[in-house]
XYZ file of C-alpha atoms in Angstrom:
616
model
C 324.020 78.323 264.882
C 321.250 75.003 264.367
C 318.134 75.816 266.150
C 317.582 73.317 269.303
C 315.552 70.531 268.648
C 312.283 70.278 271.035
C 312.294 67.453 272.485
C 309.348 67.546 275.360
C 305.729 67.704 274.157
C 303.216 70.342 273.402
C 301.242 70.450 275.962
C 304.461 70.682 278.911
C 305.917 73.241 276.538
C 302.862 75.555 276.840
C 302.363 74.873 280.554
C 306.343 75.375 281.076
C 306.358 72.167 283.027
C 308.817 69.246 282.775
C 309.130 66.370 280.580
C 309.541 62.846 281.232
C 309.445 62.476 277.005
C 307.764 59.218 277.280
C 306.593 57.703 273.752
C 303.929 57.561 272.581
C 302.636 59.491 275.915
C 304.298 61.080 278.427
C 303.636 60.295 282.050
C 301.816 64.100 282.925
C 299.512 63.562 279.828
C 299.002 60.082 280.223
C 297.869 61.169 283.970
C 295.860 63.961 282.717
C 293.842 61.978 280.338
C 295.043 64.246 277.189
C 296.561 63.607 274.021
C 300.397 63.644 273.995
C 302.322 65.285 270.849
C 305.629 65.371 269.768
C 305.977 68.585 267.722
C 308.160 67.156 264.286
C 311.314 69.025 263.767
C 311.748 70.967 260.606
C 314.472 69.896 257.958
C 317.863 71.294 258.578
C 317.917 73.737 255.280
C 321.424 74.738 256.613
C 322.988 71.125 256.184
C 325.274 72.063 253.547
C 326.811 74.919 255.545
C 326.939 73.110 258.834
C 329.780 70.591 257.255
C 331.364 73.128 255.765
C 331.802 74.014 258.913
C 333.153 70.851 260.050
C 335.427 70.238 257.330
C 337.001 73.482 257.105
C 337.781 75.019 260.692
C 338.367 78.523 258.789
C 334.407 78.252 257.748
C 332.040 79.115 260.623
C 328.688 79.097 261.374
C 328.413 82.723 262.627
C 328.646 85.287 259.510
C 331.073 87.580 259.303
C 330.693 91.286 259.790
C 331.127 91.237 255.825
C 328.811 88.602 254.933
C 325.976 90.038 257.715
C 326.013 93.622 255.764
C 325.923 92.250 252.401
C 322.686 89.623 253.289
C 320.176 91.345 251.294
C 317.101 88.793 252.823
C 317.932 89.168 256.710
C 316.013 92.052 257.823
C 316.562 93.770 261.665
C 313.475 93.536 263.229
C 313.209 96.830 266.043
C 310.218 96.674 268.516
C 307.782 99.412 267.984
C 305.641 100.190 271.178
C 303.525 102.540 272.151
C 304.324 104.514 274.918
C 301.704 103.923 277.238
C 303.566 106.111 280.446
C 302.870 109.981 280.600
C 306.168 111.943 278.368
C 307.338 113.184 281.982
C 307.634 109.985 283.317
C 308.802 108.208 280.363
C 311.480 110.559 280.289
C 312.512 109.893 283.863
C 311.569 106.296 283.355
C 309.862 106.118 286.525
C 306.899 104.015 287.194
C 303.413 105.315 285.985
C 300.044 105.070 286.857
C 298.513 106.204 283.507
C 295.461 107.860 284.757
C 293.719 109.791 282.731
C 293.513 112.579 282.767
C 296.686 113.199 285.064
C 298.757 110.534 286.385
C 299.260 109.889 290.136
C 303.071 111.031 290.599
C 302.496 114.027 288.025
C 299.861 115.436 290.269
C 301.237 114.870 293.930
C 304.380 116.953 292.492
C 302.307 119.728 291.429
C 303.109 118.838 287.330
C 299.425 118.178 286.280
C 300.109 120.704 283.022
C 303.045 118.692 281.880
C 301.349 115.392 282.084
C 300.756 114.452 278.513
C 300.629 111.039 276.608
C 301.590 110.417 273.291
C 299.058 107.370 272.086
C 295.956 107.496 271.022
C 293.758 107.496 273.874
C 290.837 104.487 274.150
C 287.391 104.290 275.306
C 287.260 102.353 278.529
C 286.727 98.890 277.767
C 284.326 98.754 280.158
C 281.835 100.781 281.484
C 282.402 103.088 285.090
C 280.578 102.866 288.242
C 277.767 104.665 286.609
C 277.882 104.529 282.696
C 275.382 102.100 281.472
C 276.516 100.831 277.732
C 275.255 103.275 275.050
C 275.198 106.077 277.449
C 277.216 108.825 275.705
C 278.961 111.952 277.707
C 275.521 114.284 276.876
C 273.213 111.766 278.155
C 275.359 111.537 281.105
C 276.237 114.793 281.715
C 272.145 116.007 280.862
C 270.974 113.484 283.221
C 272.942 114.452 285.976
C 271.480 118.087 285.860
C 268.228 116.844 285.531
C 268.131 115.427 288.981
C 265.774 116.622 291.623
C 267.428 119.083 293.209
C 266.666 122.134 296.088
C 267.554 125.307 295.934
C 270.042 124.364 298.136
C 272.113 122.987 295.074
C 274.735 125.517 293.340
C 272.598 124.974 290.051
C 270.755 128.051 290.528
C 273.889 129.133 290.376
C 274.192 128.543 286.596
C 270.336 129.263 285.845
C 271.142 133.133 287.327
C 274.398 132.945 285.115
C 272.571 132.709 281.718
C 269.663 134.801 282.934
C 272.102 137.710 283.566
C 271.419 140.661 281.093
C 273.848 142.997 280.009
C 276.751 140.461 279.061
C 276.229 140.415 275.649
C 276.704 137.228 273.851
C 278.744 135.668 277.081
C 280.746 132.306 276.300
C 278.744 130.770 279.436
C 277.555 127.601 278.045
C 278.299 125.350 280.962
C 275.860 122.069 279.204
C 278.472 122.139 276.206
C 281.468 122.452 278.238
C 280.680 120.008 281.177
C 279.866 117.389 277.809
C 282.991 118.275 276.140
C 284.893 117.574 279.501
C 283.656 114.185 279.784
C 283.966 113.241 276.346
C 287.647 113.894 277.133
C 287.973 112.228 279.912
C 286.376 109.366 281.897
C 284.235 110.499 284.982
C 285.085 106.996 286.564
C 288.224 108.493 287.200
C 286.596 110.741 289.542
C 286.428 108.309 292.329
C 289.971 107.110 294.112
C 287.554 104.894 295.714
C 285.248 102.908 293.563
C 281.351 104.637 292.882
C 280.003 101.504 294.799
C 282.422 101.786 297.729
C 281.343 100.609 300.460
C 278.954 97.722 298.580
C 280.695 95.142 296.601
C 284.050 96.875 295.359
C 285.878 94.399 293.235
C 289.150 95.764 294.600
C 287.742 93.971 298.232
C 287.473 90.281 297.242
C 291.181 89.406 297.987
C 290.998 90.811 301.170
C 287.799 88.261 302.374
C 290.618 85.808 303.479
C 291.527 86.213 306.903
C 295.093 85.459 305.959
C 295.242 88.252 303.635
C 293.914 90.623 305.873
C 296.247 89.392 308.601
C 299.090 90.333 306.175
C 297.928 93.996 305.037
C 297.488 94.690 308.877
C 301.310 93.227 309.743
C 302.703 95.015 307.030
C 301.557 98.586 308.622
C 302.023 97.433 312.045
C 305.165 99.767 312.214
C 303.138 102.197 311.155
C 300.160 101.872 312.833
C 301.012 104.401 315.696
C 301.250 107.601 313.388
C 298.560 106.595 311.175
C 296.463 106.744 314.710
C 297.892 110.173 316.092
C 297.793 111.778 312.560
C 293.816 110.264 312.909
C 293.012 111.589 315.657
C 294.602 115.355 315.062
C 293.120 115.477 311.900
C 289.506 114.250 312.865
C 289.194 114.941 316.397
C 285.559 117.376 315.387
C 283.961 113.904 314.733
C 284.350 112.936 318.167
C 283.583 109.343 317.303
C 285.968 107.444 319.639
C 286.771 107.761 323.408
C 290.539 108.025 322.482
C 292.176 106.772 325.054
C 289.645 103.504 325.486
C 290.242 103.458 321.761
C 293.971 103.441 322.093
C 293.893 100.354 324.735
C 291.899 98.474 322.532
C 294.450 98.883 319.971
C 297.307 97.823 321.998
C 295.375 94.506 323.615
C 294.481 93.816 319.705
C 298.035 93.612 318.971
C 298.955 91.200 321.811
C 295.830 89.455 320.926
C 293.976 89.507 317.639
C 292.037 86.568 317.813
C 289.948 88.154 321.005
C 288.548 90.930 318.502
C 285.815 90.681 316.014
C 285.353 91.755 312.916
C 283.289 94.678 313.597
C 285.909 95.755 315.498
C 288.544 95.034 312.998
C 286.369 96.713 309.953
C 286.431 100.077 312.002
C 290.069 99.635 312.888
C 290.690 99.581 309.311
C 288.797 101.922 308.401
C 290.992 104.396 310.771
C 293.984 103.248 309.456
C 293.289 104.118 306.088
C 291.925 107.729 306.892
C 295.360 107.916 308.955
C 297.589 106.845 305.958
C 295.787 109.509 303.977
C 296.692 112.148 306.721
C 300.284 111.154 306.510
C 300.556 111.464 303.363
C 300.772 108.123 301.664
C 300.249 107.116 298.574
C 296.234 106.977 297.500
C 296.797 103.140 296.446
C 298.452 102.271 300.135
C 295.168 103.950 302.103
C 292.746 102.329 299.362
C 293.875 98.644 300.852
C 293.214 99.445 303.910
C 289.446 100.814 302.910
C 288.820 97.392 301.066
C 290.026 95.659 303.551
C 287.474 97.187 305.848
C 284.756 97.012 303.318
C 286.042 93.021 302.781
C 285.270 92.917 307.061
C 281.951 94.461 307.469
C 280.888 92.970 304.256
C 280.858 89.413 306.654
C 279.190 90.723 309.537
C 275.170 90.916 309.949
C 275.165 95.417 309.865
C 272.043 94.997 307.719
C 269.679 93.780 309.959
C 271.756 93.424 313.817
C 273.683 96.729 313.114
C 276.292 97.280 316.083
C 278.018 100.797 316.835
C 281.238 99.827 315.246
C 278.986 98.868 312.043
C 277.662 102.339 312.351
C 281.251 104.108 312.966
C 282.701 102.020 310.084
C 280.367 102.972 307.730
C 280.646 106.209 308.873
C 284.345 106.603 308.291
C 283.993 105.215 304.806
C 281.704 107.911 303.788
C 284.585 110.268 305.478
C 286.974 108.046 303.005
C 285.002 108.799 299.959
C 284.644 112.730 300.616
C 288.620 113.372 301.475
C 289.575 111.501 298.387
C 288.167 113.410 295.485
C 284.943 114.718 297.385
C 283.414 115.468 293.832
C 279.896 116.092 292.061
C 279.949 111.744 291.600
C 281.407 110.920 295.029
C 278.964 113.423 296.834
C 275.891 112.120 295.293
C 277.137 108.393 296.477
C 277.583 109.730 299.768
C 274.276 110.967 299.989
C 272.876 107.632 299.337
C 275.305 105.901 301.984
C 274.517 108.446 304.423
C 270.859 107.344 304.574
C 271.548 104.018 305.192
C 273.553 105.292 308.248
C 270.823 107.278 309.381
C 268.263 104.303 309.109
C 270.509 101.865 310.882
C 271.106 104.567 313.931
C 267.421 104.338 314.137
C 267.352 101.186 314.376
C 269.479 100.916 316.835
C 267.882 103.656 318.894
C 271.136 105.887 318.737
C 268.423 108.986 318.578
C 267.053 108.417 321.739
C 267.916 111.166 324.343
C 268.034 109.144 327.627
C 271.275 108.958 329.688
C 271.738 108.194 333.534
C 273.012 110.344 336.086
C 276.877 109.713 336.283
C 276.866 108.817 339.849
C 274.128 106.249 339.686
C 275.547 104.115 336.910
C 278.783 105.789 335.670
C 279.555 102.593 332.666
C 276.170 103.308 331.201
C 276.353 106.961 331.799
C 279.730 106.954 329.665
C 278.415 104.160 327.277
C 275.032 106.744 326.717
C 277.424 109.417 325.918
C 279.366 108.148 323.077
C 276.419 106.775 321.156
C 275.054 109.825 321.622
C 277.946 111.565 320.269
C 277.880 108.932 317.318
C 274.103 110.226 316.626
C 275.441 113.906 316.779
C 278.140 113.153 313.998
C 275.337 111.220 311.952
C 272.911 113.777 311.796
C 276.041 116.558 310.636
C 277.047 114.317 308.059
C 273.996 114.357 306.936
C 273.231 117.910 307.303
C 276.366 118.631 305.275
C 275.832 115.478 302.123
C 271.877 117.179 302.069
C 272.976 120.652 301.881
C 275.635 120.643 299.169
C 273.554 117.734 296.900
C 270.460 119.350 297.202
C 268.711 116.420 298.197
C 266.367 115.906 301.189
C 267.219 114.572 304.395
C 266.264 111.227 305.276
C 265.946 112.425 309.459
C 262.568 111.772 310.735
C 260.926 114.243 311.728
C 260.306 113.546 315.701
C 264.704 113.046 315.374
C 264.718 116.192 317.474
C 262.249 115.888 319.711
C 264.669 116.586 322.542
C 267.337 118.597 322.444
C 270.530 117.278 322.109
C 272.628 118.853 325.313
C 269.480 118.767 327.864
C 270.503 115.484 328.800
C 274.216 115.780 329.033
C 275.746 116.219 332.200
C 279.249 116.753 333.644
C 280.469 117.713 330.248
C 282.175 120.946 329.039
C 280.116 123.062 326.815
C 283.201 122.768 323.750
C 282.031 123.637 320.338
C 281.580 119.829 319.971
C 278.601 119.825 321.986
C 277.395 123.274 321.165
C 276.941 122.547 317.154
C 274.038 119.720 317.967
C 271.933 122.664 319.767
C 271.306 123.715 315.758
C 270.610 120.853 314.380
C 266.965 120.949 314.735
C 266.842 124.474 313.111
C 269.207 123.331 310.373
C 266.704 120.568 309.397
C 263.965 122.562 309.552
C 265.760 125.038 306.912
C 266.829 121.873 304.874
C 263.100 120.894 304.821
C 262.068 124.588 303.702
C 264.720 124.366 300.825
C 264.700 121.147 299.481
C 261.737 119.414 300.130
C 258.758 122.208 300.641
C 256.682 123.210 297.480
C 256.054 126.184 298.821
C 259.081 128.983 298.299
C 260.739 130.306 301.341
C 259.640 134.026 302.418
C 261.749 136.499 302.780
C 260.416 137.497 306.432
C 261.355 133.061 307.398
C 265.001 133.761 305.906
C 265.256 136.634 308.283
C 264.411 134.441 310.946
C 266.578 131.672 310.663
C 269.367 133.914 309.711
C 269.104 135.389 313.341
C 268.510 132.170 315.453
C 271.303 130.131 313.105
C 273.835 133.275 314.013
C 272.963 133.443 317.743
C 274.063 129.955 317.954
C 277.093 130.534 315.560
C 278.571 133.016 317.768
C 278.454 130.883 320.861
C 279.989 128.137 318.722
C 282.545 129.972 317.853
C 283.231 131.651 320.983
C 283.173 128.357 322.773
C 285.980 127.019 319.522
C 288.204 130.010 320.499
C 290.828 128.008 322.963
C 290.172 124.708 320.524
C 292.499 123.484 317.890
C 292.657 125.218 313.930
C 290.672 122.660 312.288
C 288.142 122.702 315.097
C 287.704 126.304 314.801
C 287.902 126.479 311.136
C 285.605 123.663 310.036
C 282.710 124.957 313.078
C 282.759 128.470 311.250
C 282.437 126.499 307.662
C 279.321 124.504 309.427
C 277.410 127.518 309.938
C 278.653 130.027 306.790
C 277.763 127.221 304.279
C 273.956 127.136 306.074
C 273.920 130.823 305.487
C 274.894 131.063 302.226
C 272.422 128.501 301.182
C 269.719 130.145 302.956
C 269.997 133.228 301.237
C 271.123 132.158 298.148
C 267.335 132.691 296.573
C 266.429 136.282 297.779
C 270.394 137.312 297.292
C 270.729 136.486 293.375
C 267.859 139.089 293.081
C 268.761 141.353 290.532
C 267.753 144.017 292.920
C 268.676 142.382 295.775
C 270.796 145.205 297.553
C 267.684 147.293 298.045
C 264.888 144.901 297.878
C 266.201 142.111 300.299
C 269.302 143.993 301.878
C 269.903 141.076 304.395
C 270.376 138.429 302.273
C 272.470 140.416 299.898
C 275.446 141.122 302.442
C 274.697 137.675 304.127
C 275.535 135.841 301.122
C 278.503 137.548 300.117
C 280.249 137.699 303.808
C 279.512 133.971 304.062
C 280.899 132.955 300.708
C 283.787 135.655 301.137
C 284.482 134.145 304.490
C 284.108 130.434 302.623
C 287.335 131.674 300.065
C 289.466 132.793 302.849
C 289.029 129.812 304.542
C 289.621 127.767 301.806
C 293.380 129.689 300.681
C 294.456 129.597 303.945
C 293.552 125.594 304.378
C 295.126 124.611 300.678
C 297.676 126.559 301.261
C 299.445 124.462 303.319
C 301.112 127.434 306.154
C 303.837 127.010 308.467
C 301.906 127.528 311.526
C 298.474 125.018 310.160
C 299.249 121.278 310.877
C 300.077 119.355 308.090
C 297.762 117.306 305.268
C 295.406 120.051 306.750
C 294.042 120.387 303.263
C 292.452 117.228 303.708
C 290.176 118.367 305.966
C 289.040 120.691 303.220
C 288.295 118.380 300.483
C 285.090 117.518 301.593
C 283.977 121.213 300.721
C 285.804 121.794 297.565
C 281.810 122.305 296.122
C 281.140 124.570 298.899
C 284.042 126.594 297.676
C 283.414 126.204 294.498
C 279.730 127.641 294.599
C 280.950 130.395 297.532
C 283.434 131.781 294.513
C 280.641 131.710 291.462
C 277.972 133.638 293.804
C 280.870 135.881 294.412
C 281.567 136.154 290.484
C 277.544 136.862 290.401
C 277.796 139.642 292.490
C 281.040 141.645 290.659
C 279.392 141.055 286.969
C 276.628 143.408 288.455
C 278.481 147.038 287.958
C 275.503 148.919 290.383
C 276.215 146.465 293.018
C 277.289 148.399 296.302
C 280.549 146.000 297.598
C 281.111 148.254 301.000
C 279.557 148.422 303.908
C 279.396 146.260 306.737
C 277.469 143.559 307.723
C 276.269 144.229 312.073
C 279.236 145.947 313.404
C 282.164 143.122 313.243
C 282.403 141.986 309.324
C 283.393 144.646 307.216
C 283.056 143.458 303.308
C 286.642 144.446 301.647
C 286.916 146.676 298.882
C 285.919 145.391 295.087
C 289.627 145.342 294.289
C 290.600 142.924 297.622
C 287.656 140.368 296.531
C 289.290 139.990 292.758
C 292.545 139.518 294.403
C 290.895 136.910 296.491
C 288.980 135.280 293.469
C 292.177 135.022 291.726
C 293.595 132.999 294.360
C 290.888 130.988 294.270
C 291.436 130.027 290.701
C 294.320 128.825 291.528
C 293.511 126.509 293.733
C 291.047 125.064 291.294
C 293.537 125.183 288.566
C 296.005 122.712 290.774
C 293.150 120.143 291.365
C 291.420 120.541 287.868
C 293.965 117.718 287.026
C 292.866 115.366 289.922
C 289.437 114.549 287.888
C 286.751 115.511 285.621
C 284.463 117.218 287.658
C 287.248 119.382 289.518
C 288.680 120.194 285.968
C 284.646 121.421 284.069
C 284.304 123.526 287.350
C 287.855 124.894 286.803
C 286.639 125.649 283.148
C 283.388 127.094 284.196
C 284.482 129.234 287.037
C 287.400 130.508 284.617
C 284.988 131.798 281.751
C 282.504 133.781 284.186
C 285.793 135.346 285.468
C 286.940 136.764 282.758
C 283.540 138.551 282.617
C 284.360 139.901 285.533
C 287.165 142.669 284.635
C 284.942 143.965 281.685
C 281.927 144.470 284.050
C 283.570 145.919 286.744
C 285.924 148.239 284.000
């Protein structure tokens, strides 16, 4: 069959646009200014056979079966592609992310060890978050550990690893393997949100039209309900909102959106997003609604006229970037956002302890309490981002000046508002850990360790009639303090005789850190659901509660039984490796999710297989 002749011109060929085929210009050229051409048609080569075609109605222009087998010139061209999808999904020809080193929909379905790709996997085209150009993995990975960091910071953790005698020639070379993880992988891939989240994420330009935001929020709106009661029973220990005043503003925004700001809206977002996640949705659906938020507080003045939705929506993004992948990358980011927070509560005078009587002036009185609240869930977020980065807290030091429930009347003493009572003791063990030049003694550990317990057990006691997360994450509060603040005086070599009390401490605390974290990954009947969420934001917590428990079986004198008071016996050596195991597991589901999950999967795995030879 001829080829068609083109008959339009070059440049409304290219542009797929229509023709007038004007000579010598056509009429959109001749408007545009540009030069009109006429491409010239080739020479019909098959003339010959094209009337022999005409003439002779038996002759045709197709080729016969015969004549197409026997054409030694026309070659079959077949399309050679690489396959870009994972082999699993390929196979099921199902949509894939391609994200390395696990896609998406191989790791929400528990299939991380099947996803595999068959091409050649490239360098990033262009650099992460935090790669500068001609970085390599070692300078990346070397850099990282070389950051100031207190003893607060699980890398003492490793340092007491290689100083360990009696192992031999141990396969413990965590520099090597953390480099040969990320020369694997890419660490950008760490972050579900961007490193630079909440500051000038690319993925938040489209949403800086009002229109567009308009039509993210509509297409949730039937939605929007559950995402707020799966907030709010997921996050209720953040007591950031008066729910029910919360909940009415929601309901007047949807009758009338053009009455709220965008303050209002940023933080509204915000909560959507961190409801999506609860729900269960995919990461992609709960990232819009983060950029969107970003996109929204990005256009209001929180830099310098900071409001107390700024501060909550900035708040709840740092929430957003520890339940995603709350790992060694995201943590560190956190850190940095979380002084900003702190500085713009100051600002606004959020630590000041004044509040009316509630008869005299019951608006302010409940207007007092909230922001006060808001201070209380600054100050823990940054109690928790200083304690597991090992960086020092940006809190002032007259912050505490008052304490936080003197003030506070007419309001149940709930764990809520017990927790605040420690903060000033908290920061002044922060300050001793990560900031002081001078080491801790042995005779201050001692005396934390017995004012931080007295208010743990009335914490605790207070949590009793509270919800499972509520109790759960106020006993992880107070066991990760502990373990930190023994961690020094309990990786003694001779620490079960020499500093007895940090010994025990530090192994029921990171004992009691396991436990919780099987029974919140595990995902139980009776525990509410997407309750693992709640748990991601400790996953280095865990992860440096189960080495320090390693640490203590590689030592074959170490005395495992006794009990710690009267009311926390430690198991038998037997129970902890059962335990441990567990653990592993865990770790080996999410080693999938990103780099740094997958080198302290690695890591944790080669210091337990030490473990049965030492304890043999």
């Amino acid at each position: 069959m001829p080829a068609r002749e083109i008959q339009t011109c070059t440049r409304c060929k290219d542009s797929k646009r229509r023709c007038d085929k004007r000579k010598p210009s056509c009429t959109r050229c001749h408007r545009a200014g540009q030069t009109c051409i006429y491409p010239e048609n080739a020479p019909k080569e098959n003339s010959i056979e094209h009337q022999t075609g005409l003439l002779s109605p038996s002759s045709s222009s197709h080729p016969s079966p015969l004549e197409t087998e026997s054409a030694p010139g026309r070659l079959v061209k077949k399309r050679d592609r690489a396959t870009l999808s994972c082999t699993r999904c390929h196979r099921l020809k199902v949509k894939c992310d391609k994200r390395q080193p696990c896609c998406s929909r191989c790791a929400r379905l528990g299939h991380g060890r099947d996803c595999m790709y068959t091409h050649k996997i490239e360098p990033p085209t262009s650099a992460g978050p935090f790669v500068v150009d001609g970085d390599d993995a070692e300078t990346i990975v070397s850099l990282w550990f070389l950051r100031k960091r207190g003893s607060s910071h699980w890398k003492i953790l490793l340092t007491r690893l290689e100083s360990l005698s009696g192992l031999g020639d141990p396969p413990f070379q965590w520099l090597s393997i953390s480099v040969r993880a990320h020369m694997q992988g890419d660490c950008s891939k760490d972050l579900a949100l961007p490193g630079n989240f909440p500051f000038g994420s690319t993925e938040s330009i489209p949403f800086r039209s009002p229109p567009e935001v308009q039509r993210l929020i509509e297409s949730h709106r039937h939605m929007a309900s559950s995402y707020l009661e799966s907030y709010f029973a997921l996050y209720a220990c953040t007591q950031l909102f008066d729910n029910s005043k919360f909940q009415e503003e929601v309901h007047q925004f949807w009758h009338t959106p053009e009455k709220f700001d965008l303050s209002w809206l940023a933080q509204y977002l915000a909560v959507l997003g961190l409801g999506a996640s609860a729900t269960g949705v995919e990461d992609k659906v709960a990232a819009e609604l983060f950029f969107a938020s970003e996109a929204c507080l990005a256009q209001t003045p929180y830099m310098y006229r900071s409001t107390v939705a700024n501060i909550r929506t900035l708040f709840l993004h740092v929430q957003a970037k520890q339940v995603c992948y709350a790992t060694c990358w995201a943590l560190d980011a956190s850190w940095n956002v979380v002084g900003l927070i702190v500085r713009l509560s100051i600002m606004m005078g959020l630590h000041r302890s004044w509040i009316p009587e509630p008869d005299e002036m019951p608006s302010i009185f409940e207007e007092r309490v909230q922001r006060k609240r808001l201070w209380n869930a600054v100050v823990k977020m940054d109690i928790q981002t200083s304690l597991v980065t090992g960086q020092a807290s940006p809190l002032p030091a007259d912050a505490f000046l008052a304490n936080a429930l003197d003030n506070i009347q007419g309001l149940p003493h709930n764990s809520c508002d017990l927790i605040p009572a420690s903060y000033p003791l908290i920061y002044e063990i922060l300050t001793r850990l990560n900031t002081s030049m001078e080491m801790i003694s042995y005779e201050e550990v001692m005396h934390y360790d017995t004012e931080v317990r007295r208010i743990m057990r009335l914490a605790i006691a207070a949590a009793e009639n509270e919800s499972y997360v509520m109790r759960t994450t106020t006993d992880i509060f107070f066991r990760r303090v502990l373990m930190v603040l023994h961690r020094y005086y309990a990786l003694d070599p001779d620490a079960p005789n020499i500093y007895p009390t940090s010994y025990w401490s530090s192994l029921e605390c990171c004992l009691a850190l396991i436990v919780h974290q099987r029974a919140m990954m595990a995902q139980c009947g009776a525990l509410p659901g997407n309750v693992h969420l709640v748990a991601r934001p400790f996953m280095l917590d865990f992860f440096a509660a189960a080495l320090t428990t390693c640490i203590h079986l590689l030592s074959v004198d170490a005395p495992l039984s006794t009990t710690v008071g009267s009311a926390n016996p430690i198991p038998p050596r037997r129970t902890i490796v059962e335990t441990l195991e567990s653990c592993l597991e865990i770790f080996a589901r999410e080693s999938s999710h990103s780099v740094c999950f997958g080198t302290g999967y690695r890591l944790m795995s080669v210091v337990f297989g030490l473990v049965p030879k030492c304890t043999a």
